Short mmCIF file of C-alpha atoms in Angstrom, two decimals:
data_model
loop_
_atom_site.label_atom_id
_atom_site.label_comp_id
_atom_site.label_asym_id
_atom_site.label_seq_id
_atom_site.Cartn_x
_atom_site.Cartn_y
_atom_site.Cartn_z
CA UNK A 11 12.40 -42.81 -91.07
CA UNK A 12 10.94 -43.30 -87.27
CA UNK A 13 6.90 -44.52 -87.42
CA UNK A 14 5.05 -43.50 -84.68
CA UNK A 15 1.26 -44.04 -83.92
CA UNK A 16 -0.16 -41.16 -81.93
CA UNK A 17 -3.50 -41.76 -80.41
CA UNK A 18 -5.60 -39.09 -78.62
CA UNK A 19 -8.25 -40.04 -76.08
CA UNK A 20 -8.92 -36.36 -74.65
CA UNK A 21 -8.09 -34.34 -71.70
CA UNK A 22 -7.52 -30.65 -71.67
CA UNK A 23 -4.88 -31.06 -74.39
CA UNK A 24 -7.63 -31.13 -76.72
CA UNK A 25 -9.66 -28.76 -75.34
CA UNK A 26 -10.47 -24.99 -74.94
CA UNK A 27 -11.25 -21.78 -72.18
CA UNK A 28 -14.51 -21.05 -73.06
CA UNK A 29 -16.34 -18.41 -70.62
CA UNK A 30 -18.23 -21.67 -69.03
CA UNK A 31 -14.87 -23.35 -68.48
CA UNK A 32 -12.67 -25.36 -70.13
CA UNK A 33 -14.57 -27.45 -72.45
CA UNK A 34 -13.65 -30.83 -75.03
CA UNK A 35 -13.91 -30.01 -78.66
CA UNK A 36 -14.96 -31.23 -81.86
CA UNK A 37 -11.66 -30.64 -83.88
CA UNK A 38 -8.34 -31.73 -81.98
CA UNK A 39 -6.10 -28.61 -81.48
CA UNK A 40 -3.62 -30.93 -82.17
CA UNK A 41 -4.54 -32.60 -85.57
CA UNK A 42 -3.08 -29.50 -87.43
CA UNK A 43 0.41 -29.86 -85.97
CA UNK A 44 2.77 -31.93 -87.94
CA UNK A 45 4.97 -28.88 -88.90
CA UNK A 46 6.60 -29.28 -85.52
CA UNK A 47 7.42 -32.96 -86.39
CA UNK A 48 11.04 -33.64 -87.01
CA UNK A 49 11.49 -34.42 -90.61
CA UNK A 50 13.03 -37.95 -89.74
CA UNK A 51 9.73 -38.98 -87.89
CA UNK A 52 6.33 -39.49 -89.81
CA UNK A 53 3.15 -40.35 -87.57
CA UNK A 54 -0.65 -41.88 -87.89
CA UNK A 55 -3.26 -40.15 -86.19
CA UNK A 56 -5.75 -41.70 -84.66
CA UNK A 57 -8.62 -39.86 -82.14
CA UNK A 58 -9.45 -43.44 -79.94
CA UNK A 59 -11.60 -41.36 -77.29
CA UNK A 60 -12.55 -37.89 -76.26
CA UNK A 61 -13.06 -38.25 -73.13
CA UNK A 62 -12.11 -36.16 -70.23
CA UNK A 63 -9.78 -38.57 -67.71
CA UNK A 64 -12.01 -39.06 -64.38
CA UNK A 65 -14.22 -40.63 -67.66
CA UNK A 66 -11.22 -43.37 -68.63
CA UNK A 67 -12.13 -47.02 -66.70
CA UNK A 68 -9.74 -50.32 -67.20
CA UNK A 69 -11.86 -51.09 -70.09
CA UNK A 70 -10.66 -48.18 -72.28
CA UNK A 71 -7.16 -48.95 -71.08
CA UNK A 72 -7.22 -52.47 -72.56
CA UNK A 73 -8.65 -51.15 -75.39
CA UNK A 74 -4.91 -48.85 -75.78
CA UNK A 75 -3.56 -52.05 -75.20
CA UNK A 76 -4.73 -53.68 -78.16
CA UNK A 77 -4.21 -51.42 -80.15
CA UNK A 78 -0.52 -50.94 -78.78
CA UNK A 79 -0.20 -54.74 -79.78
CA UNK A 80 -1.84 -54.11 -83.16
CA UNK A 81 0.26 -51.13 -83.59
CA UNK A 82 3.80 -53.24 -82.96
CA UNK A 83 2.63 -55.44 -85.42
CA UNK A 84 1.62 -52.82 -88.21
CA UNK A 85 5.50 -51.80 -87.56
CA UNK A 86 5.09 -48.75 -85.66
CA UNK A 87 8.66 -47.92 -83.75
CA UNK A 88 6.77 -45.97 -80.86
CA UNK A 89 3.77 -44.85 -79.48
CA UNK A 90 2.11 -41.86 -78.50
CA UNK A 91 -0.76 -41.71 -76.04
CA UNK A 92 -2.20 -37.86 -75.44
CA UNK A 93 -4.26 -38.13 -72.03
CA UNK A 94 -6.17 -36.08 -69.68
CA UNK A 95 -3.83 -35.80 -66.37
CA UNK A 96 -6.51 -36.54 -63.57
CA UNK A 97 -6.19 -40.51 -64.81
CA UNK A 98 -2.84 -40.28 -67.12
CA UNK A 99 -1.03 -42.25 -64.14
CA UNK A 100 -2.82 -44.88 -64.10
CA UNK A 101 -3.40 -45.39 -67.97
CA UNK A 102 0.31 -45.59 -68.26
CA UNK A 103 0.80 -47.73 -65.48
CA UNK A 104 -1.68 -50.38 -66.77
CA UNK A 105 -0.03 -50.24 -70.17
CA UNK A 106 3.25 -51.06 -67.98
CA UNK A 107 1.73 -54.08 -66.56
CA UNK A 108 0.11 -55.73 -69.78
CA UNK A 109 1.98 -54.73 -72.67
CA UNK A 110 4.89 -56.52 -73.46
CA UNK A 111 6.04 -55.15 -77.62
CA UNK A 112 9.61 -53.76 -77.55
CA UNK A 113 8.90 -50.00 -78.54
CA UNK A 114 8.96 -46.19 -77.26
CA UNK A 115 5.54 -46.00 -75.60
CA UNK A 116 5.03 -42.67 -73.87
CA UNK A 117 1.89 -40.81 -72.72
CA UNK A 118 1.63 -37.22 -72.48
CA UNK A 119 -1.26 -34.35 -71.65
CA UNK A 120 -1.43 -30.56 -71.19
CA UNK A 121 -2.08 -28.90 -67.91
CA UNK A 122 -3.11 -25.37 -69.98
CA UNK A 123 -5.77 -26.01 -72.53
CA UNK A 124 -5.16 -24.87 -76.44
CA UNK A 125 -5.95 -21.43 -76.20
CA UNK A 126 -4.75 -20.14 -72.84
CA UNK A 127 -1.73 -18.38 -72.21
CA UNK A 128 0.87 -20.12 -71.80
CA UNK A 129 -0.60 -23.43 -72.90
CA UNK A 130 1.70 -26.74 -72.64
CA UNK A 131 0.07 -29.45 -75.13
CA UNK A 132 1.77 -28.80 -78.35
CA UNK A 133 5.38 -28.40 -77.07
CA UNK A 134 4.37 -31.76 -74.59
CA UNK A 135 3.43 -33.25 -77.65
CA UNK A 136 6.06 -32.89 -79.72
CA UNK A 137 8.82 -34.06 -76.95
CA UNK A 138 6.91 -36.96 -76.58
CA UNK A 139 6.80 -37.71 -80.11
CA UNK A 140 10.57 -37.44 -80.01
CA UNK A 141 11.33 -39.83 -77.19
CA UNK A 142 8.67 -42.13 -78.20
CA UNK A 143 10.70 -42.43 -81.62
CA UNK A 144 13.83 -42.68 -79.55
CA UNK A 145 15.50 -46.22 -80.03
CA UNK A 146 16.62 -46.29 -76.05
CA UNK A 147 12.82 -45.32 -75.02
CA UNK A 148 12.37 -49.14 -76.22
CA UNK A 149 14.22 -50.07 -73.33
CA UNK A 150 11.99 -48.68 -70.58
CA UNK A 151 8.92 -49.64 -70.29
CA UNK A 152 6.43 -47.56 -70.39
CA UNK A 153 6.93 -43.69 -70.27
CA UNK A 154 4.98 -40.19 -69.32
CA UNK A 155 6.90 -37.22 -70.65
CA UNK A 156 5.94 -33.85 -69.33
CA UNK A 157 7.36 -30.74 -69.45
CA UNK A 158 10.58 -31.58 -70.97
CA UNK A 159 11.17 -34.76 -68.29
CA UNK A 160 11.08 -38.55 -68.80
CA UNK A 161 9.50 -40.17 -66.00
CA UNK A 162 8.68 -44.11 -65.60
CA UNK A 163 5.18 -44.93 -65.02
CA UNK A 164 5.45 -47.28 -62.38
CA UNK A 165 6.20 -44.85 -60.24
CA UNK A 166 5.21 -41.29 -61.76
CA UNK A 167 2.27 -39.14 -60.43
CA UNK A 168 0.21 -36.11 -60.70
CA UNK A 169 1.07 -33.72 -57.49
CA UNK A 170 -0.42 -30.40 -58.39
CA UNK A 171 -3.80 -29.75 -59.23
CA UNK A 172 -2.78 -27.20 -62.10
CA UNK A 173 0.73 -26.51 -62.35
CA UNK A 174 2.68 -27.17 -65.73
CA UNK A 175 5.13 -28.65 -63.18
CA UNK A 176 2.59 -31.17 -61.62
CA UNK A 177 4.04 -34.93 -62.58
CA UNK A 178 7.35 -35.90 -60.75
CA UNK A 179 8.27 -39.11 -59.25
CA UNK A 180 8.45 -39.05 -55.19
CA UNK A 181 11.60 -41.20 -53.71
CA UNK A 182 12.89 -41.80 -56.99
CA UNK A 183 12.91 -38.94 -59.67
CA UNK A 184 12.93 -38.84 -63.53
CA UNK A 185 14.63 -41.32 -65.33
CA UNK A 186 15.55 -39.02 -68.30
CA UNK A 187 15.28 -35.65 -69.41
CA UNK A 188 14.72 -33.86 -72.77
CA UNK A 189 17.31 -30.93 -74.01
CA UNK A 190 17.28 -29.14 -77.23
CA UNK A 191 14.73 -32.27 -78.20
CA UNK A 192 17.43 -34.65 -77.56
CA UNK A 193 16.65 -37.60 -75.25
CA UNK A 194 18.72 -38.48 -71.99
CA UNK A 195 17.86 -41.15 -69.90
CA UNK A 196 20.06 -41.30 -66.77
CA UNK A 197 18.41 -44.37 -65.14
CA UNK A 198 16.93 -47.85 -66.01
CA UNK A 199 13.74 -48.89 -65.42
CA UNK A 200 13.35 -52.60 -63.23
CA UNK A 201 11.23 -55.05 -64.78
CA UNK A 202 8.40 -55.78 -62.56
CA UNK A 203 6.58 -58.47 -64.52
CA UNK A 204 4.28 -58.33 -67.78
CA UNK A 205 0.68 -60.18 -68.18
CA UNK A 206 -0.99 -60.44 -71.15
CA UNK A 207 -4.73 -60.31 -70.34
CA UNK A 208 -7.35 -59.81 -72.37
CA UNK A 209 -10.10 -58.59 -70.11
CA UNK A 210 -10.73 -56.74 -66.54
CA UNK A 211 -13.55 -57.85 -64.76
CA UNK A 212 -13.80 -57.89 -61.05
CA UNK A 213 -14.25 -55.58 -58.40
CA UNK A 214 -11.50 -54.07 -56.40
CA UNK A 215 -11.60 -50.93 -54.33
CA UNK A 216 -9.54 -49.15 -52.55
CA UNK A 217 -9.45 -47.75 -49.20
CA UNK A 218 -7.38 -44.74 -47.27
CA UNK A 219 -6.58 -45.19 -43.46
CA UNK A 220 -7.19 -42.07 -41.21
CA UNK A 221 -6.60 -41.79 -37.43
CA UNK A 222 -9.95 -43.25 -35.56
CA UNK A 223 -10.78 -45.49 -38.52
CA UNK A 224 -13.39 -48.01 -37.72
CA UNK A 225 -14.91 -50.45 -39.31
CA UNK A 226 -17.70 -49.03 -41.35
CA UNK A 227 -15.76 -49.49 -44.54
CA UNK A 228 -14.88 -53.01 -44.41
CA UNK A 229 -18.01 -53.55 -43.34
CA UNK A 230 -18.79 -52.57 -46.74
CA UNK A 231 -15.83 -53.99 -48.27
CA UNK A 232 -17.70 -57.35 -46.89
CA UNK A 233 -21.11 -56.77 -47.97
CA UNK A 234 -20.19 -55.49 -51.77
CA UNK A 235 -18.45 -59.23 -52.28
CA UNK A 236 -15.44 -57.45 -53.72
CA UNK A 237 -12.90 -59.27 -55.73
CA UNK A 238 -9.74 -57.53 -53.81
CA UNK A 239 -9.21 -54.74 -51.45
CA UNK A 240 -6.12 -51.94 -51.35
CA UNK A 241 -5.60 -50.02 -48.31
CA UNK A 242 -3.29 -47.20 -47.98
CA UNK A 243 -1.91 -47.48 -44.97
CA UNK A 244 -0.76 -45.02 -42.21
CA UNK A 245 3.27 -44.58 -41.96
CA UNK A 246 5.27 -47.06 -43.26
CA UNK A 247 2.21 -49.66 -43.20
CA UNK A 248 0.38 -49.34 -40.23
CA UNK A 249 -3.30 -49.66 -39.23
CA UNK A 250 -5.70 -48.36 -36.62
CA UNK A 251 -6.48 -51.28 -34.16
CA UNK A 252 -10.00 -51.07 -34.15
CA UNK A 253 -10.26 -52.61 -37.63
CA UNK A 254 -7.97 -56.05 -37.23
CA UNK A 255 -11.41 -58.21 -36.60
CA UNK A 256 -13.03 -56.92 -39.87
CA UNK A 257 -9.22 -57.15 -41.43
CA UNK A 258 -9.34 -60.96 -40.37
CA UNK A 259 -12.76 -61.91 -41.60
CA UNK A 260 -12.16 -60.22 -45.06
CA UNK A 261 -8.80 -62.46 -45.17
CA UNK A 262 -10.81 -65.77 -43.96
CA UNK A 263 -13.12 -65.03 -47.30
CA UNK A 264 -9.90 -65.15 -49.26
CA UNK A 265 -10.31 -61.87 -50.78
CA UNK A 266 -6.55 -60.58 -51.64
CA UNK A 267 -5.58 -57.96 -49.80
CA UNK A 268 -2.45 -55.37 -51.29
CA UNK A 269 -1.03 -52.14 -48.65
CA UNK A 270 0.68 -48.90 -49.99
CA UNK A 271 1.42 -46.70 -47.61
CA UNK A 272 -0.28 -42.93 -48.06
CA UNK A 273 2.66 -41.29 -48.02
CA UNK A 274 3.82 -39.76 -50.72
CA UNK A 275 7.58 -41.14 -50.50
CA UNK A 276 9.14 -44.24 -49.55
CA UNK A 277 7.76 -47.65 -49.29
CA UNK A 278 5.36 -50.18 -46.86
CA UNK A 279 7.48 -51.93 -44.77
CA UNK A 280 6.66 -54.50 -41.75
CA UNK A 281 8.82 -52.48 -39.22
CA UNK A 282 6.50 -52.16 -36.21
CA UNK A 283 5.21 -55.11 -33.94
CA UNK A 284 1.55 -53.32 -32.05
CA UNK A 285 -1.46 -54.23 -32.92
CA UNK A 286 -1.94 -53.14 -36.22
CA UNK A 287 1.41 -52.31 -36.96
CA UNK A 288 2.63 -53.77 -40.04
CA UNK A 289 4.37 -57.24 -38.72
CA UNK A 290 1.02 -58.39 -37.42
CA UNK A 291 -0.71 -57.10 -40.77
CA UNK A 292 2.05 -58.95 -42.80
CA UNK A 293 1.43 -62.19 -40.44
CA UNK A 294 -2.14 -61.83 -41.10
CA UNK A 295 -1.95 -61.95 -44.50
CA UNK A 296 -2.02 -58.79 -46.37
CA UNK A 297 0.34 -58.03 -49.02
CA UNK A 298 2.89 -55.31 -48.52
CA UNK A 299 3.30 -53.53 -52.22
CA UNK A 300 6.64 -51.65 -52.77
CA UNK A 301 6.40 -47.81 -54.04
CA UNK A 302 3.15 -47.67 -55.48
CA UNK A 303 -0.01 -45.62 -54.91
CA UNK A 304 -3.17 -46.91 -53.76
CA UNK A 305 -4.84 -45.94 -57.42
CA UNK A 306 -1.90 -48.59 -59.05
CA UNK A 307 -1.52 -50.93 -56.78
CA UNK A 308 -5.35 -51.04 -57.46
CA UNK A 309 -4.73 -51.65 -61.05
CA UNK A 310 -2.00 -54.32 -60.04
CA UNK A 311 -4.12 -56.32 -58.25
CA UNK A 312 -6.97 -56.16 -60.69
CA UNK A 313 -4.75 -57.22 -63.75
CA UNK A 314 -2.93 -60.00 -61.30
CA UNK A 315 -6.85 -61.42 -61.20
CA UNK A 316 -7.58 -61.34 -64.52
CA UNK A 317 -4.58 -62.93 -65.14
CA UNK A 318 -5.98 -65.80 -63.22
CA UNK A 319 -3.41 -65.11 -60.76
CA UNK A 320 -4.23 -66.96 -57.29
CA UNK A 321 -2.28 -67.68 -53.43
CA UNK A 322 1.15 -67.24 -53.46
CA UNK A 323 1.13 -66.16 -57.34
CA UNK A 324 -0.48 -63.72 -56.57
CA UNK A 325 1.14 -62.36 -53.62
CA UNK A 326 4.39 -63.01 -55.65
CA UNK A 327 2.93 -60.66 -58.38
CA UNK A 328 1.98 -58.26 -55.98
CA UNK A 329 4.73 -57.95 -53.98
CA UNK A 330 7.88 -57.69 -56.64
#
């Protein structure tokens, strides 16, 4: 018999269409549901949050963490995280950086609330019970399984604002799928280095390049005394030229600096030598991040600091 800890934290799989909109509620829709368990699975309930996502900081995500850690040591062969999808991405990708137990740990969430037509959570739920309970999920990392595919959560992301259909994986695609509830993994996540911290303070924020950027914003960046900056870059890594003086000064205070590009596929490279293309950004200094988003290379950088990652640690951390 499979153990698997299921912990619920809200989102609109546990809520409801109510005539003022979709609303949280009192009693998980969920909480009723083991019928749809497979008999050689048995699971712990436990409601950790009810929160709606844009609600979820780093702080409740270290909080999953521990209990992740707990939950490896109670025995527990996988775990199951039900999330709100506006955040989901980055929940699961902060779980992928700091926990390091050998089991199935998959998130999932709804798009379709409880009582619309149509509505995703349960079936979600139940497929992500099944891969979390999966021996082979305990191979790869982290996981968010949504309707019926297994994606990694480095890489994973929300690209609808309602569709059932809204998490893929740009450049790379799933890494498994689910059939009949059978599990299927066709590729292997790459370990990109674990740290075990046990806090998240610091400030890091994130800025998106646009065509006549100035330098308002890292004027900012300067004044706030931020911890680390993220930029998502234009192209393959490229910045408007107007802002290299600011870029300088914010590198002279030492404040780490990681670049994504905005696209949504492919990766930051140094290919182009103008000022402010990415060679002279890479020989200034900033850190050229491979595949993520802005929002997780955010979360990269913050858990590299509270690591007490510094120099070229750091930019070894952030750059794998």
């Amino acid at each position: 018999m499979k153990k698997v800890l299921v912990l619920h934290t809200g989102g609109t799989i546990s809520m409801v269409q109510e005539d003022s909109g979709v609303t949280l509620t009192k009693h998980h829709p969920l909480s009723e549901s083991v019928n749809i368990i497979p008999d050689d699975i048995s699971i712990h309930t436990e409601e950790i949050f009810n929160l709606p996502s844009p609600h979820i900081t780093p702080k409740e995500m270290l909080f999953l963490k521990e209990r992740i850690q707990k939950g490896a040591a109670e025995g527990y062969d996988g775990v199951v995280i039900t999330h709100g999808t506006d955040t989901l991405e980055e929940t699961a990708y902060f779980l992928d950086l700091t926990v390091n137990e050998r089991m199935g740990i998959v998130l999932t969430g709804a798009m379709r609330s409880s009582n619309e037509i149509g509505s995703d959570g349960l079936y979600n739920y139940m497929q992500a019970i099944i891969t979390a309970a999966d021996a082979k999920s305990k191979e790869q990392c982290v996981l968010v399984v949504m309707n019926d595919e297994i994606h990694a959560a480095r890489f994973v992301t929300k690209t609808h604002t309602t569709s059932v259909d809204t998490f893929r994986t740009p450049t790379f695609g799933p890494i498994g799928i689910l059939s009949k509830h059978e599990v299927y993994f066709i590729k292997e996540v790459v370990e990109h280095g674990i740290l075990d911290i046990n806090r998240v303070d610091g400030k890091v924020v994130l800025l998106k390049a646009y065509a006549g950027m100035d330098t308002c914003l890292f004027d900012m960046v300067i004044d706030s005394n931020v911890d680390g900056l993220v930029i998502e870059a234009l192209g393959a890594g490229n910045l408007p030229p107007f802002v290299l003086p600011k870029l300088k000064e914010i590198i002279d205070k030492k404040i780490p600096i990681a670049l994504v590009s905005r696209c949504s596929n492919g990766i930051a490279q140094d290919i182009y030598d103008y000022p402010g293309g990415g060679v002279q950004l890479k020989q200034m200094g900033v850190n050229f991040v491979k595949g993520l988003s802005g929002p997780k290379a955010r979360l990269r950088l913050l858990v590299g600091l509270n690591a007490g990652l510094k120099g070229s640690a750091l930019n070894d951390f952030l750059t794998i």
